[in-house]
GROMACS .gro file of C-alpha atoms in nm:
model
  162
    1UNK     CA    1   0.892  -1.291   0.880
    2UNK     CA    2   0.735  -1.321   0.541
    3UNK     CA    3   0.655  -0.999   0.325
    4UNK     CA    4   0.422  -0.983   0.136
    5UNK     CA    5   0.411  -0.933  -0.254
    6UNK     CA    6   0.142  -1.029  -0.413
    7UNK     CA    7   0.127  -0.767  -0.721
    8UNK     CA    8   0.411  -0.932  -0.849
    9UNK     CA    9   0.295  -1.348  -0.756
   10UNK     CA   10  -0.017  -1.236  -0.944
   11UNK     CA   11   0.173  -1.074  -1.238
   12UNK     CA   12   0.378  -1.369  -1.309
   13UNK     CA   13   0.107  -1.665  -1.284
   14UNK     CA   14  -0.092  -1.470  -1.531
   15UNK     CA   15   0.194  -1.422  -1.779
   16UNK     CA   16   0.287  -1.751  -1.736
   17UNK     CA   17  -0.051  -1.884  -1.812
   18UNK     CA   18  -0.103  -1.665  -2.102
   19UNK     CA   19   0.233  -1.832  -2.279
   20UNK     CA   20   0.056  -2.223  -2.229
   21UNK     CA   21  -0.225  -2.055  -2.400
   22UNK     CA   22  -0.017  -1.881  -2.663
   23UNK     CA   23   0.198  -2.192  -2.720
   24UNK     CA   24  -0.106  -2.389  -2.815
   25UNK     CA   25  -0.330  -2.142  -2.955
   26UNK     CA   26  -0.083  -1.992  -3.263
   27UNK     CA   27  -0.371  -1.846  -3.441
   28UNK     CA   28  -0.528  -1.496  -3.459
   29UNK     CA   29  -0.705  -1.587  -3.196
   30UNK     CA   30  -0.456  -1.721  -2.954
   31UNK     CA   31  -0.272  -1.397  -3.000
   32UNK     CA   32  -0.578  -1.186  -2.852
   33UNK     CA   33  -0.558  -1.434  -2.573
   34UNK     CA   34  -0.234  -1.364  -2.510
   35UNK     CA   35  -0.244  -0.972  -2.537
   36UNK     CA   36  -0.561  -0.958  -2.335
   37UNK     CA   37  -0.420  -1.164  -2.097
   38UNK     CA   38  -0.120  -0.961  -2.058
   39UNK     CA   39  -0.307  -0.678  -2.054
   40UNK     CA   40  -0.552  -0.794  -1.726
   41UNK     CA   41  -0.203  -0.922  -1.578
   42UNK     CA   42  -0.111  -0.549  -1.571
   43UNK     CA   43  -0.439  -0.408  -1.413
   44UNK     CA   44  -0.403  -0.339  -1.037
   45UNK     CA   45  -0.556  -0.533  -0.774
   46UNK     CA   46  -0.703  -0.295  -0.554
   47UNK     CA   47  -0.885  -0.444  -0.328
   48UNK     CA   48  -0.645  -0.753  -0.252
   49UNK     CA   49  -0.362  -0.452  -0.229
   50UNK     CA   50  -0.530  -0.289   0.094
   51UNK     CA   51  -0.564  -0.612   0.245
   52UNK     CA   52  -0.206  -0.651   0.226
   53UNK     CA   53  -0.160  -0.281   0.346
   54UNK     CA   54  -0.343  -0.406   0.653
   55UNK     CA   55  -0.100  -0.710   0.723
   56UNK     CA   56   0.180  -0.494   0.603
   57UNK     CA   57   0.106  -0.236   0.902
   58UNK     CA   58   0.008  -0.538   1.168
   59UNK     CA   59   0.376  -0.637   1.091
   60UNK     CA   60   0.523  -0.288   1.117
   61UNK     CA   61   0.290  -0.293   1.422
   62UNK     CA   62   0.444  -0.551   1.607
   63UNK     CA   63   0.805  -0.498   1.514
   64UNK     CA   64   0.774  -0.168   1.641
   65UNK     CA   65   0.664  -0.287   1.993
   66UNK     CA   66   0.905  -0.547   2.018
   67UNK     CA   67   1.161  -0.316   1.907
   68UNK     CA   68   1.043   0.030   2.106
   69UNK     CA   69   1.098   0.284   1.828
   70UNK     CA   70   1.005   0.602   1.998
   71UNK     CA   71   0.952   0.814   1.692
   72UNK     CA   72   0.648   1.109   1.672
   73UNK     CA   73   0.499   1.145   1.344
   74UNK     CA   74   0.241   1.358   1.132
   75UNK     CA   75  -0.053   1.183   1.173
   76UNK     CA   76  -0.406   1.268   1.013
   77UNK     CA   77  -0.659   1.169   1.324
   78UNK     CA   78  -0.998   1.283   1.152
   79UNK     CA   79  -0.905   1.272   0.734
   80UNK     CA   80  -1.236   1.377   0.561
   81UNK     CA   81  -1.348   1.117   0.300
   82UNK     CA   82  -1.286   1.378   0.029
   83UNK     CA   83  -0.945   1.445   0.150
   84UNK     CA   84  -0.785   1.022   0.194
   85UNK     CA   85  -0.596   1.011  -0.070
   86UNK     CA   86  -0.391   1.359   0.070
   87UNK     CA   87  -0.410   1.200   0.395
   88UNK     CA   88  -0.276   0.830   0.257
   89UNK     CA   89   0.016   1.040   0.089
   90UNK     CA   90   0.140   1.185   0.416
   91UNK     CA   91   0.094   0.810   0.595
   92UNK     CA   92   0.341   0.720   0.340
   93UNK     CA   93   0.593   0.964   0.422
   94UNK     CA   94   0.576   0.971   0.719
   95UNK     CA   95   0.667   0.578   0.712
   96UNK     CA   96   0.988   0.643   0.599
   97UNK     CA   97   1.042   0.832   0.926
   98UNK     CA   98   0.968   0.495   1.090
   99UNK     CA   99   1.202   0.300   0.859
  100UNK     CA  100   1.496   0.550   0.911
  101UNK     CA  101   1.408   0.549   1.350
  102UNK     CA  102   1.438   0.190   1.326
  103UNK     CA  103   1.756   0.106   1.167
  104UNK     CA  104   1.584  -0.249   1.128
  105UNK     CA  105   1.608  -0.483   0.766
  106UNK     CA  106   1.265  -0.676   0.841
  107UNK     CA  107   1.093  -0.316   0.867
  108UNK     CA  108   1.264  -0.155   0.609
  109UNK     CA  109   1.151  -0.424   0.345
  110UNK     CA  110   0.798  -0.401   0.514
  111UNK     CA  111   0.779  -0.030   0.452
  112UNK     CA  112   0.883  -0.045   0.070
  113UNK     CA  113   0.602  -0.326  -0.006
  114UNK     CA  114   0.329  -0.158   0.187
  115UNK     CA  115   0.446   0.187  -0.002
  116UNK     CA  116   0.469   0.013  -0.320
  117UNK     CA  117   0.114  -0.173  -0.255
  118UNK     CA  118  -0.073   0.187  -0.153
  119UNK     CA  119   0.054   0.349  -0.403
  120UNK     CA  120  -0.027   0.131  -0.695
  121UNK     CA  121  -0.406   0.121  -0.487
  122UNK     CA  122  -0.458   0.492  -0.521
  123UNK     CA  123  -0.672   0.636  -0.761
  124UNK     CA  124  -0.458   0.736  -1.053
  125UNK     CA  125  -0.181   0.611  -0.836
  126UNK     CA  126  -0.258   0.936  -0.626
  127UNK     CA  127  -0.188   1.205  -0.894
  128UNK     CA  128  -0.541   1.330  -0.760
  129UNK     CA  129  -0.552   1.691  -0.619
  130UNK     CA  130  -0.774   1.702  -0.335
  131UNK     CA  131  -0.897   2.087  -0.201
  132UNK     CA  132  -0.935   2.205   0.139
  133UNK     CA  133  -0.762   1.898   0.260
  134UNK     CA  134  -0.425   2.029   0.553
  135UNK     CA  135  -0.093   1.953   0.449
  136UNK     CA  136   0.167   1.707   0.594
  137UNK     CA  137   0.355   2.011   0.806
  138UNK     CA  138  -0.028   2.089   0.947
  139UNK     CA  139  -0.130   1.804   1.148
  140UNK     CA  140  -0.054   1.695   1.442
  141UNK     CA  141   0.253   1.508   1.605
  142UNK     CA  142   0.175   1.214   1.757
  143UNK     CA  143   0.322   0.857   1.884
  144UNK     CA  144   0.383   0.514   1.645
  145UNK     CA  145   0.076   0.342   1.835
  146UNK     CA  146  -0.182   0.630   1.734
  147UNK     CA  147  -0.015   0.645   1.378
  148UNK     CA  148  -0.081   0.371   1.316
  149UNK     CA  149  -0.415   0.349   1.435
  150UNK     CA  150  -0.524   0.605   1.251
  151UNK     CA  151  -0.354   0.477   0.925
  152UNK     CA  152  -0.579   0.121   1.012
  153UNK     CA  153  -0.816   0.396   0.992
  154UNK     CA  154  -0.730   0.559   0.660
  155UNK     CA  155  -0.684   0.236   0.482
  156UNK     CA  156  -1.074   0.095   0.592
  157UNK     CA  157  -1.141   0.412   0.427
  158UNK     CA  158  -1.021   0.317   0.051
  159UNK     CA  159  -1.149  -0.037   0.148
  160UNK     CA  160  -1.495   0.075   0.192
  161UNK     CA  161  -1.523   0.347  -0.010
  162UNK     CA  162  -1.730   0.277  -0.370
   0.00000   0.00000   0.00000
């Protein structure tokens, strides 16, 4: 099983690179190099992240099956466009749920990357107040297969939104 981090990979090689500039550059301008560089290191990746999000859930996907978690979970079935990023919010709680139902390592460590990858791929990291949009508590219970279904769903909504 191989989990996926690729904020972090990406993070790294950049830094790195930006040194072997810096180390041969020791002028004004190989400074800006560097600080620009370090700078763009830090920038999120959003559109690589929800591709990850997608393998991350394939993998949560398929452990779950194999394993036979029978959990029921808050699950937003018809999320309005204006409301996703409320409706990516309670996906991510409620995958903790999942995490603590399975009592399994490979899907715990699956759960924290795909949480740390969504979150760093919201908007303002999700500190966005949507109106009119229902609450966790509000919507409806329903199995791991259709959770995560619709959560496929949520995701090809940041993905193709502009």
């Amino acid at each position: 099983l191989r989990i996926y981090k690729p904020c972090l990979r990406s993070t790294s090689i950049q830094c790195y690179l930006c040194l072997l500039l810096n180390s041969h550059f020791l002028t004004e301008a190989g400074i800006q190099v560097f600080i620009l560089g370090c700078f763009s290191a830090s920038l999120p990746k959003t559109e690589a992240n929800w591709q990850y999000v997608i393998k991350d859930l394939e993998i949560i996907e398929n452990l779950t099956q194999v394993m036979h978690v029978d959990a029921t979970l808050y699950t937003e079935s018809d999320a309005h466009p204006n409301c996703k990023v409320t409706a990516m919010k309670c996906f991510l709680l409620e995958l903790r749920v999942i995490s603590h139902e399975s009592r399994n390592m490979a899907i715990d460590e699956t759960v924290e990357n795909l949480i740390i990858l969504a979150n760093s791929s919201l908007p303002s990291n999700g500190n966005i107040i949507e109106y009119g949009c229902k609450e966790c508590e509000e919507l409806e219970e329903k199995n791991i297969k259709e959770f995560l279904r619709s959560f496929f769903h949520i995701v090809q909504m940041f993905i193709n939104s502009p």
